Coordinates of C-alpha atoms and ligand atoms in Angstrom, one line a residue:
X1 CA 79.8 -69.9 85.8
X2 CA 82.9 -68.4 84.3
X3 CA 82.7 -67.6 80.6
X4 CA 85.6 -66.5 78.3
X5 CA 84.8 -64.8 75.0
X6 CA 87.7 -64.9 72.5
X7 CA 87.4 -62.3 69.7
X8 CA 90.6 -62.7 67.7
X9 CA 92.7 -59.5 67.3
X10 CA 89.7 -57.1 67.7
X11 CA 87.1 -56.4 70.2
X12 CA 84.2 -56.6 67.8
X13 CA 81.0 -54.8 68.6
X14 CA 79.1 -58.2 68.5
X15 CA 81.5 -59.8 71.0
X16 CA 81.0 -56.8 73.4
X17 CA 77.2 -57.0 73.0
X18 CA 77.1 -60.7 73.8
X19 CA 79.5 -60.1 76.7
X20 CA 77.0 -57.5 78.1
X21 CA 74.0 -59.8 77.7
X22 CA 75.8 -62.6 79.5
X23 CA 77.1 -60.3 82.3
X24 CA 73.5 -59.1 82.9
X25 CA 72.3 -62.7 82.9
X26 CA 74.6 -63.3 85.9
X27 CA 77.6 -65.0 84.3
X28 CA 81.2 -64.1 85.2
X29 CA 82.4 -62.9 81.7
X30 CA 86.0 -62.1 80.4
X31 CA 86.6 -60.8 76.9
X32 CA 90.0 -61.3 75.3
X33 CA 91.2 -60.5 71.8
X34 CA 94.5 -62.4 72.2
X35 CA 94.2 -66.0 70.8
X36 CA 97.8 -66.7 71.8
X37 CA 97.1 -66.1 75.4
X38 CA 93.6 -67.5 75.3
X39 CA 94.6 -70.9 76.7
X40 CA 95.9 -69.2 79.9
X41 CA 92.9 -66.9 80.1
X42 CA 90.5 -69.8 79.7
X43 CA 92.4 -72.2 82.1
X44 CA 89.6 -72.1 84.7
X45 CA 86.7 -71.2 82.3
X46 CA 83.6 -73.3 82.3
X47 CA 82.6 -72.2 78.8
X48 CA 84.5 -70.5 75.9
X49 CA 82.8 -68.6 73.2
X50 CA 84.8 -68.0 70.0
X51 CA 83.4 -64.9 68.3
X52 CA 84.6 -65.2 64.7
X53 CA 84.1 -62.7 62.0
X54 CA 86.2 -64.0 59.1
X55 CA 86.2 -67.2 57.1
X56 CA 90.0 -67.1 57.5
X57 CA 89.6 -67.7 61.3
X58 CA 88.7 -71.3 60.4
X59 CA 92.2 -71.8 58.9
X60 CA 94.0 -69.8 61.6
X61 CA 96.4 -72.2 63.5
X62 CA 96.2 -70.0 66.7
X63 CA 92.4 -70.5 66.8
X64 CA 92.4 -74.2 65.7
X65 CA 95.1 -75.1 68.3
X66 CA 93.3 -73.2 71.1
X67 CA 90.0 -74.9 70.3
X68 CA 91.6 -78.4 70.3
X69 CA 93.6 -77.7 73.5
X70 CA 90.5 -76.5 75.3
X71 CA 88.5 -79.5 74.2
X72 CA 91.2 -82.0 75.2
X73 CA 91.5 -80.1 78.5
X74 CA 87.8 -80.4 78.9
X75 CA 87.9 -84.2 79.1
X76 CA 89.7 -83.8 82.5
X77 CA 87.5 -80.9 83.6
X78 CA 84.0 -82.6 83.2
X79 CA 81.4 -80.5 81.4
X80 CA 83.4 -77.6 79.9
X81 CA 82.2 -76.6 76.4
X82 CA 83.4 -74.4 73.5
X83 CA 80.9 -72.7 71.2
X84 CA 81.4 -70.5 68.1
X85 CA 79.3 -67.4 67.2
X86 CA 79.6 -64.4 65.0
X87 CA 79.3 -63.8 61.2
X88 CA 80.9 -67.2 60.3
X89 CA 78.0 -68.9 62.0
X90 CA 76.1 -68.5 58.7
X91 CA 77.9 -71.7 57.5
X92 CA 77.8 -74.0 60.5
X93 CA 78.6 -77.1 58.5
X94 CA 82.0 -75.7 57.6
X95 CA 82.6 -74.4 61.1
X96 CA 81.9 -77.8 62.7
X97 CA 84.0 -79.5 60.0
X98 CA 87.0 -77.3 60.6
X99 CA 87.0 -76.5 64.3
X100 CA 86.9 -78.9 67.3
X101 CA 84.0 -77.2 69.0
X102 CA 80.7 -78.4 70.6
X103 CA 78.2 -76.2 68.9
X104 CA 77.7 -73.1 66.7
X105 CA 75.4 -70.3 67.7
X106 CA 73.7 -69.5 64.3
X107 CA 72.7 -65.9 63.5
X108 CA 71.9 -63.3 66.1
X109 CA 73.1 -64.9 69.3
X110 CA 71.8 -62.6 72.1
X111 CA 69.0 -64.9 73.2
X112 CA 70.2 -68.3 72.1
X113 CA 73.6 -67.9 73.8
X114 CA 72.0 -67.4 77.2
X115 CA 69.7 -70.4 76.7
X116 CA 72.6 -72.6 75.5
X117 CA 74.7 -71.6 78.5
X118 CA 71.9 -72.2 81.0
X119 CA 70.6 -75.5 79.5
X120 CA 73.3 -77.1 77.4
X121 CA 72.9 -78.3 73.8
X122 CA 69.2 -79.1 72.9
X123 CA 67.1 -79.2 69.8
X124 CA 64.7 -76.9 71.7
X125 CA 67.0 -73.9 71.5
X126 CA 66.6 -71.9 68.3
X127 CA 69.6 -70.9 66.2
X128 CA 72.2 -73.5 67.1
X129 CA 74.0 -76.2 65.2
X130 CA 75.7 -79.3 66.7
X131 CA 76.6 -82.9 65.9
X132 CA 74.3 -85.7 66.9
X133 CA 74.9 -89.3 65.9
X134 CA 77.4 -88.2 63.2
X135 CA 74.9 -85.8 61.6
X136 CA 74.7 -82.0 61.9
X137 CA 71.5 -80.8 63.5
X138 CA 70.7 -77.1 62.9
X139 CA 67.7 -75.4 64.5
X140 CA 66.1 -72.4 62.9
X141 CA 67.5 -69.0 64.1
X142 CA 65.2 -66.2 64.9
X143 CA 66.0 -62.4 65.1
X144 CA 67.0 -61.2 68.6
X145 CA 65.3 -58.3 70.4
X146 CA 67.0 -55.1 69.3
X147 CA 66.8 -53.7 73.0
X148 CA 69.6 -55.1 75.1
X149 CA 71.9 -54.2 78.1
X150 CA 75.0 -52.1 77.7
X151 CA 78.0 -53.9 76.1
X152 CA 80.9 -55.4 78.1
X153 CA 83.6 -52.9 77.3
X154 CA 87.2 -53.9 77.9
X155 CA 89.5 -51.4 79.8
X156 CA 91.8 -51.0 76.8
X157 CA 89.2 -50.2 74.2
X158 CA 90.6 -46.7 73.8
X159 CA 93.8 -48.2 72.2
X160 CA 91.9 -50.1 69.5
X161 CA 91.8 -48.7 66.0
X162 CA 89.5 -50.0 63.3
X163 CA 90.0 -47.7 60.3
X164 CA 90.7 -44.9 62.8
X165 CA 87.7 -45.6 65.1
X166 CA 88.1 -47.2 68.5
X167 CA 84.9 -49.1 68.0
X168 CA 81.9 -49.4 65.7
X169 CA 78.4 -49.1 67.1
X170 CA 75.1 -50.4 65.7
X171 CA 72.1 -48.2 65.0
X172 CA 70.0 -50.7 63.2
X173 CA 70.1 -54.3 61.8
X174 CA 69.3 -55.5 58.3
X175 CA 69.8 -54.3 54.8
X176 CA 67.4 -53.8 51.9
X177 CA 70.3 -54.4 49.4
X178 CA 71.1 -57.8 47.8
X179 CA 74.8 -57.5 46.9
X180 CA 76.0 -60.9 45.7
X181 CA 79.2 -60.8 47.8
X182 CA 77.7 -59.7 51.1
X183 CA 76.2 -61.8 53.9
X184 CA 74.5 -58.9 55.8
X185 CA 70.9 -59.4 54.4
X186 CA 71.0 -63.1 55.0
X187 CA 72.4 -62.8 58.5
X188 CA 70.3 -59.9 59.7
X189 CA 67.4 -60.0 57.3
X190 CA 66.1 -57.5 54.7
X191 CA 63.8 -55.7 57.1
X192 CA 65.4 -52.8 58.9
X193 CA 65.1 -53.0 62.7
X194 CA 66.3 -49.7 64.3
X195 CA 67.3 -49.1 67.8
X196 CA 65.9 -46.2 69.9
X197 CA 68.1 -43.1 69.9
X198 CA 68.1 -43.1 73.7
X199 CA 69.5 -46.6 73.8
X200 CA 72.2 -45.7 71.2
X201 CA 73.2 -42.6 73.1
X202 CA 73.4 -44.4 76.5
X203 CA 75.7 -47.0 74.9
X204 CA 77.9 -44.3 73.3
X205 CA 78.1 -42.4 76.6
X206 CA 79.3 -45.7 78.2
X207 CA 81.9 -46.2 75.5
X208 CA 83.1 -42.7 76.0
X209 CA 83.4 -43.2 79.8
X210 CA 85.5 -46.3 79.1
X211 CA 88.0 -44.3 76.9
X212 CA 86.6 -44.4 73.4
X213 CA 87.4 -41.1 71.6
X214 CA 86.2 -41.9 68.1
X215 CA 83.3 -44.1 66.9
X216 CA 82.0 -45.3 63.5
X217 CA 78.5 -46.3 62.7
X218 CA 78.6 -49.9 61.6
X219 CA 77.9 -51.7 58.4
X220 CA 75.1 -51.8 55.9
X221 CA 73.9 -48.4 55.0
X222 CA 73.8 -45.9 57.8
X223 CA 71.1 -43.8 56.2
X224 CA 68.7 -46.7 56.4
X225 CA 68.2 -45.8 60.1
X226 CA 64.4 -46.0 60.8
X227 CA 63.8 -46.9 57.1
X228 CA 60.3 -48.2 56.7
X229 CA 58.9 -46.2 59.6
X230 CA 57.7 -43.4 57.3
X231 CA 55.0 -44.1 54.7
X232 CA 57.3 -43.6 51.7
X233 CA 59.8 -46.4 51.0
X234 CA 62.8 -44.0 51.1
X235 CA 65.4 -42.8 53.5
X236 CA 63.9 -41.4 56.7
X237 CA 66.0 -38.2 56.5
X238 CA 64.6 -36.6 59.6
X239 CA 65.4 -39.7 61.8
X240 CA 68.9 -40.0 60.3
X241 CA 69.7 -36.3 60.9
X242 CA 68.3 -36.5 64.5
X243 CA 70.5 -39.6 65.1
X244 CA 73.7 -37.9 63.8
X245 CA 73.0 -34.7 65.8
X246 CA 72.5 -36.7 69.0
X247 CA 75.7 -38.7 68.5
X248 CA 77.7 -35.6 67.6
X249 CA 76.5 -33.9 70.8
X250 CA 78.2 -36.7 72.9
X251 CA 81.3 -37.4 70.8
X252 CA 81.9 -34.1 69.0
X253 CA 81.2 -34.2 65.2
X254 CA 84.9 -34.8 64.2
X255 CA 84.9 -38.0 66.2
X256 CA 82.0 -39.7 64.4
X257 CA 82.2 -41.4 61.1
X258 CA 79.5 -42.9 58.9
X259 CA 81.5 -45.5 57.0
X260 CA 79.2 -47.1 54.5
X261 CA 76.3 -45.7 52.5
X262 CA 74.6 -47.0 49.4
X263 CA 74.8 -44.6 46.5
X264 CA 71.0 -44.9 46.0
X265 CA 70.2 -43.9 49.6
X266 CA 71.9 -40.5 49.7
X267 CA 70.4 -37.1 49.1
X268 CA 71.6 -33.5 49.6
X269 CA 70.0 -33.4 53.1
X270 CA 71.7 -36.7 54.1
X271 CA 75.1 -35.4 52.8
X272 CA 74.7 -32.1 54.5
X273 CA 74.0 -33.9 57.8
X274 CA 77.2 -36.0 57.3
X275 CA 79.1 -32.8 56.6
X276 CA 77.8 -31.0 59.7
X277 CA 77.6 -33.8 62.3
X278 CA 80.4 -36.2 61.4
X279 CA 84.1 -36.0 60.3
X280 CA 82.7 -35.3 56.8
X281 CA 83.5 -38.4 54.9
X282 CA 81.2 -40.8 53.1
X283 CA 82.3 -44.3 51.9
X284 CA 80.5 -45.8 48.9
X285 CA 80.7 -49.3 47.7
X286 CA 81.3 -48.4 44.0
X287 CA 82.8 -51.8 43.3
X288 CA 83.2 -51.5 39.5
X289 CA 83.0 -49.1 36.5
X290 CA 81.3 -51.7 34.4
X291 CA 77.5 -52.0 34.4
X292 CA 77.8 -55.7 33.4
X293 CA 79.9 -56.3 36.6
X294 CA 77.5 -54.3 38.7
X295 CA 74.7 -56.5 37.4
X296 CA 76.7 -59.6 38.1
X297 CA 77.4 -58.3 41.6
X298 CA 73.6 -57.6 42.1
X299 CA 74.4 -54.1 43.2
X300 CA 71.0 -52.8 42.1
X301 CA 72.7 -49.6 40.7
X302 CA 74.6 -48.6 37.6
X303 CA 77.7 -46.5 37.0
X304 CA 75.6 -43.4 36.3
X305 CA 74.1 -43.6 39.8
X306 CA 77.6 -44.2 41.3
X307 CA 79.0 -41.1 39.5
X308 CA 75.9 -39.0 40.5
X309 CA 76.4 -39.9 44.2
X310 CA 80.1 -39.1 44.1
X311 CA 79.5 -35.7 42.5
X312 CA 76.6 -34.9 44.9
X313 CA 78.8 -35.6 47.9
X314 CA 81.6 -33.5 46.4
X315 CA 79.2 -30.6 45.8
X316 CA 78.1 -30.9 49.5
X317 CA 81.7 -30.6 50.7
X318 CA 81.8 -34.2 51.8
X319 CA 85.0 -36.2 51.1
X320 CA 84.4 -39.5 49.3
X321 CA 86.1 -42.8 49.8
X322 CA 85.2 -45.5 47.3
X323 CA 85.7 -49.3 47.6
X324 CA 86.2 -51.5 44.6
X325 CA 86.2 -55.2 44.0
X326 CA 88.4 -56.9 41.4
X327 CA 88.6 -60.5 40.3
X328 CA 84.9 -61.3 40.2
X329 CA 84.5 -64.6 38.3
X330 CA 83.3 -63.1 35.1
X331 CA 85.3 -59.8 35.2
X332 CA 86.9 -59.3 31.8
X333 CA 89.9 -57.1 30.9
X334 CA 87.4 -54.6 29.4
X335 CA 85.3 -54.5 32.6
X336 CA 88.5 -53.9 34.6
X337 CA 89.6 -51.0 32.3
X338 CA 86.2 -49.4 32.8
X339 CA 86.8 -49.4 36.6
X340 CA 90.2 -47.7 36.0
X341 CA 88.4 -45.2 33.8
X342 CA 85.8 -44.4 36.5
X343 CA 88.6 -43.8 39.1
X344 CA 90.3 -41.4 36.6
X345 CA 87.1 -39.4 36.1
X346 CA 85.9 -39.1 39.7
X347 CA 88.8 -37.7 41.8
X348 CA 87.9 -39.7 44.9
X349 CA 89.6 -38.8 48.2
X350 CA 90.4 -42.4 49.1
X351 CA 90.2 -45.8 47.4
X352 CA 90.0 -49.3 48.8
X353 CA 90.6 -52.2 46.5
X354 CA 89.6 -55.8 47.5
X355 CA 89.8 -59.1 45.6
X356 CA 86.4 -60.7 45.5
X357 CA 86.1 -63.1 48.5
X358 CA 83.5 -65.8 48.3
X359 CA 81.9 -65.8 51.7
X360 CA 80.1 -69.1 52.0
X361 CA 76.4 -68.9 51.5
X362 CA 76.6 -65.8 49.3
X363 CA 75.7 -65.6 45.6
X364 CA 79.4 -65.0 44.8
X365 CA 80.3 -68.3 46.5
X366 CA 77.9 -70.1 44.1
X367 CA 79.5 -68.3 41.1
X368 CA 83.0 -69.2 42.3
X369 CA 82.0 -72.9 42.8
X370 CA 80.5 -73.0 39.3
X371 CA 83.7 -71.5 37.8
X372 CA 86.6 -73.7 36.8
X373 CA 90.0 -72.6 38.3
X374 CA 91.3 -72.0 34.8
X375 CA 88.6 -69.2 34.3
X376 CA 88.7 -67.8 37.8
X377 CA 91.0 -64.7 38.1
X378 CA 91.8 -65.8 41.6
X379 CA 93.8 -68.7 40.1
X380 CA 94.6 -67.6 36.6
X381 CA 98.3 -66.7 36.0
X382 CA 98.7 -63.0 35.1
X383 CA 100.6 -62.8 31.8
X384 CA 100.4 -59.0 31.2
X385 CA 102.4 -56.0 32.4
X386 CA 103.3 -57.5 35.8
X387 CA 104.3 -61.0 34.5
X388 CA 107.7 -60.8 36.1
X389 CA 106.1 -60.4 39.6
X390 CA 104.4 -63.8 39.3
X391 CA 100.9 -62.7 40.3
X392 CA 97.5 -64.2 39.6
X393 CA 95.2 -62.1 37.5
X394 CA 93.2 -61.0 40.6
X395 CA 96.4 -59.9 42.4
X396 CA 97.6 -58.0 39.3
X397 CA 94.4 -56.1 39.0
X398 CA 94.3 -55.4 42.8
X399 CA 97.9 -54.1 42.6
X400 CA 97.4 -52.1 39.4
X401 CA 94.2 -50.5 40.6
X402 CA 95.6 -49.6 43.9
X403 CA 98.6 -47.9 42.3
X404 CA 96.4 -46.3 39.7
X405 CA 94.1 -44.9 42.4
X406 CA 97.0 -43.4 44.3
X407 CA 97.8 -41.2 41.2
X408 CA 94.2 -40.3 40.4
X409 CA 93.0 -39.3 43.9
X410 CA 91.9 -35.7 44.5
X411 CA 95.2 -35.3 46.2
X412 CA 97.5 -37.7 44.4
X413 CA 100.1 -39.7 46.4
X414 CA 103.8 -39.7 45.4
X415 CA 104.6 -43.2 44.3
X416 CA 107.6 -44.1 46.5
X417 CA 109.3 -47.5 46.5
X418 CA 107.8 -48.0 50.0
X419 CA 104.2 -47.4 48.7
X420 CA 104.8 -49.6 45.7
X421 CA 106.0 -52.5 47.9
X422 CA 103.2 -52.0 50.4
X423 CA 100.6 -52.2 47.6
X424 CA 102.3 -55.3 46.2
X425 CA 102.4 -57.0 49.6
X426 CA 98.8 -56.2 50.3
X427 CA 97.7 -57.6 46.9
X428 CA 99.7 -60.8 47.4
X429 CA 98.2 -61.2 50.9
X430 CA 94.7 -60.7 49.6
X431 CA 95.3 -63.2 46.8
X432 CA 96.6 -65.8 49.3
X433 CA 93.6 -65.3 51.6
X434 CA 91.0 -65.5 48.8
X435 CA 92.6 -68.7 47.4
X436 CA 92.6 -70.3 50.8
X437 CA 88.9 -69.4 51.3
X438 CA 88.0 -70.7 47.9
X439 CA 89.8 -74.0 48.5
X440 CA 87.9 -74.3 51.8
X441 CA 84.6 -73.7 50.0
X442 CA 85.5 -76.2 47.3
X443 CA 86.3 -78.9 50.0
X444 CA 82.7 -78.5 51.3
X445 CA 81.0 -78.5 47.9
X446 CA 78.0 -80.8 48.2
X447 CA 78.5 -81.4 51.9
X448 CA 75.6 -79.3 53.2
X449 CA 77.4 -76.1 52.5
X450 CA 74.5 -73.5 52.2
X451 CA 76.0 -72.1 49.1
X452 CA 75.0 -75.2 47.3
X453 CA 71.4 -75.2 48.2
X454 CA 69.9 -73.0 45.5
Ligands
SF4_1 S1 74.3 -52.4 50.6 FE1 76.1 -53.0 51.9 S2 75.2 -54.2 53.6 FE2 73.6 -54.1 52.0 S3 73.8 -55.9 50.8 FE3 75.1 -54.3 49.8 S4 77.1 -54.5 50.6 FE4 75.7 -55.7 52.0

């Protein structure tokens, strides 16, 4: 049976993992990241899997057109089918409402995808959603086994760049955090399930053989590797150091990055390991300089802890990137000024600013749905310093904070016209994207959208 996996614009780790599972189950699998060419690639496919990682994919005309064309072609080809998996499967009602597809593979898909492909849609398969007699039927997902075959790695993986890495790899699943804007704990659970080092290393060696020169350890909090295996409920420092040492032996330390770490799960030992066995950067989700906002975001930490973690990393010789979120529904001008103040004080090495995006099913999506547009910074007209630029309040804060951060970094950037325009364009694009996602969410209010269930 011929299967085509479409992972728009990027070979995501999840799409490569599913590809490997299907290959080893005996399917003939092709992985493509080009939605424009997907119709040709899938011309003789029996089944298409759309691996989607952004809510915006549901509004992407390339993907919508491809799904419809494949479905209409299927009428002439008998029992061809198109299924959707990936992070957006957390809100199957919206996926089935927006895309012309046969089913959604909900949650971790390694096992349910094989069952679905072998048997077709059935209520006996866990973790799928489909239409039946006009109703959406969703079966309960269950966590997949953490052991699995090597991924399906495309020949051009070495030319991919995701924040400088050719690919991300997974060392564990789950997160013990509960950040209100994040879907990781709901998708992968709050119990940490760690892979064996030997499995991780075999996978990295295969990536390297296929042309990968730089890897990043994916999402959540890297230092939670093997969390819960020791008696104390804290970072398993020994396991984390052993992991980094083993990865560095294969890739070379300067080709490994540990993108995200919670500020409450770092210590001197963890930071020294990051210094010695990776490219020497840590990325913290600082989000805001206001304790009120950190509470609203359910970060579980305050500004004092954020500043402590930044300073600790700096003392250990580790460069610090910080990510910030602006435009949370209740963020006031005073909250925003506190974020600017924190950036001024901390001399970060790099800063990423995002407008709060309400991913369906998250606490943030509930807040957004409960907030009138007139009070939501995503829609409020900005009437301050940047009035002439005709921005929303979220866009203005995103733009202002990005510019501000450029001047306050440990090595400040020179503000050229090019940089100014790039920051402005990025803020505008983020504003458009978040408004589109919010409107989508509002359309599904009260229609089985999981963000309305609590
Ligand atoms: S710590 Fe990171 S992965 Fe965990 S809930 Fe918060 S944002 Fe999500």
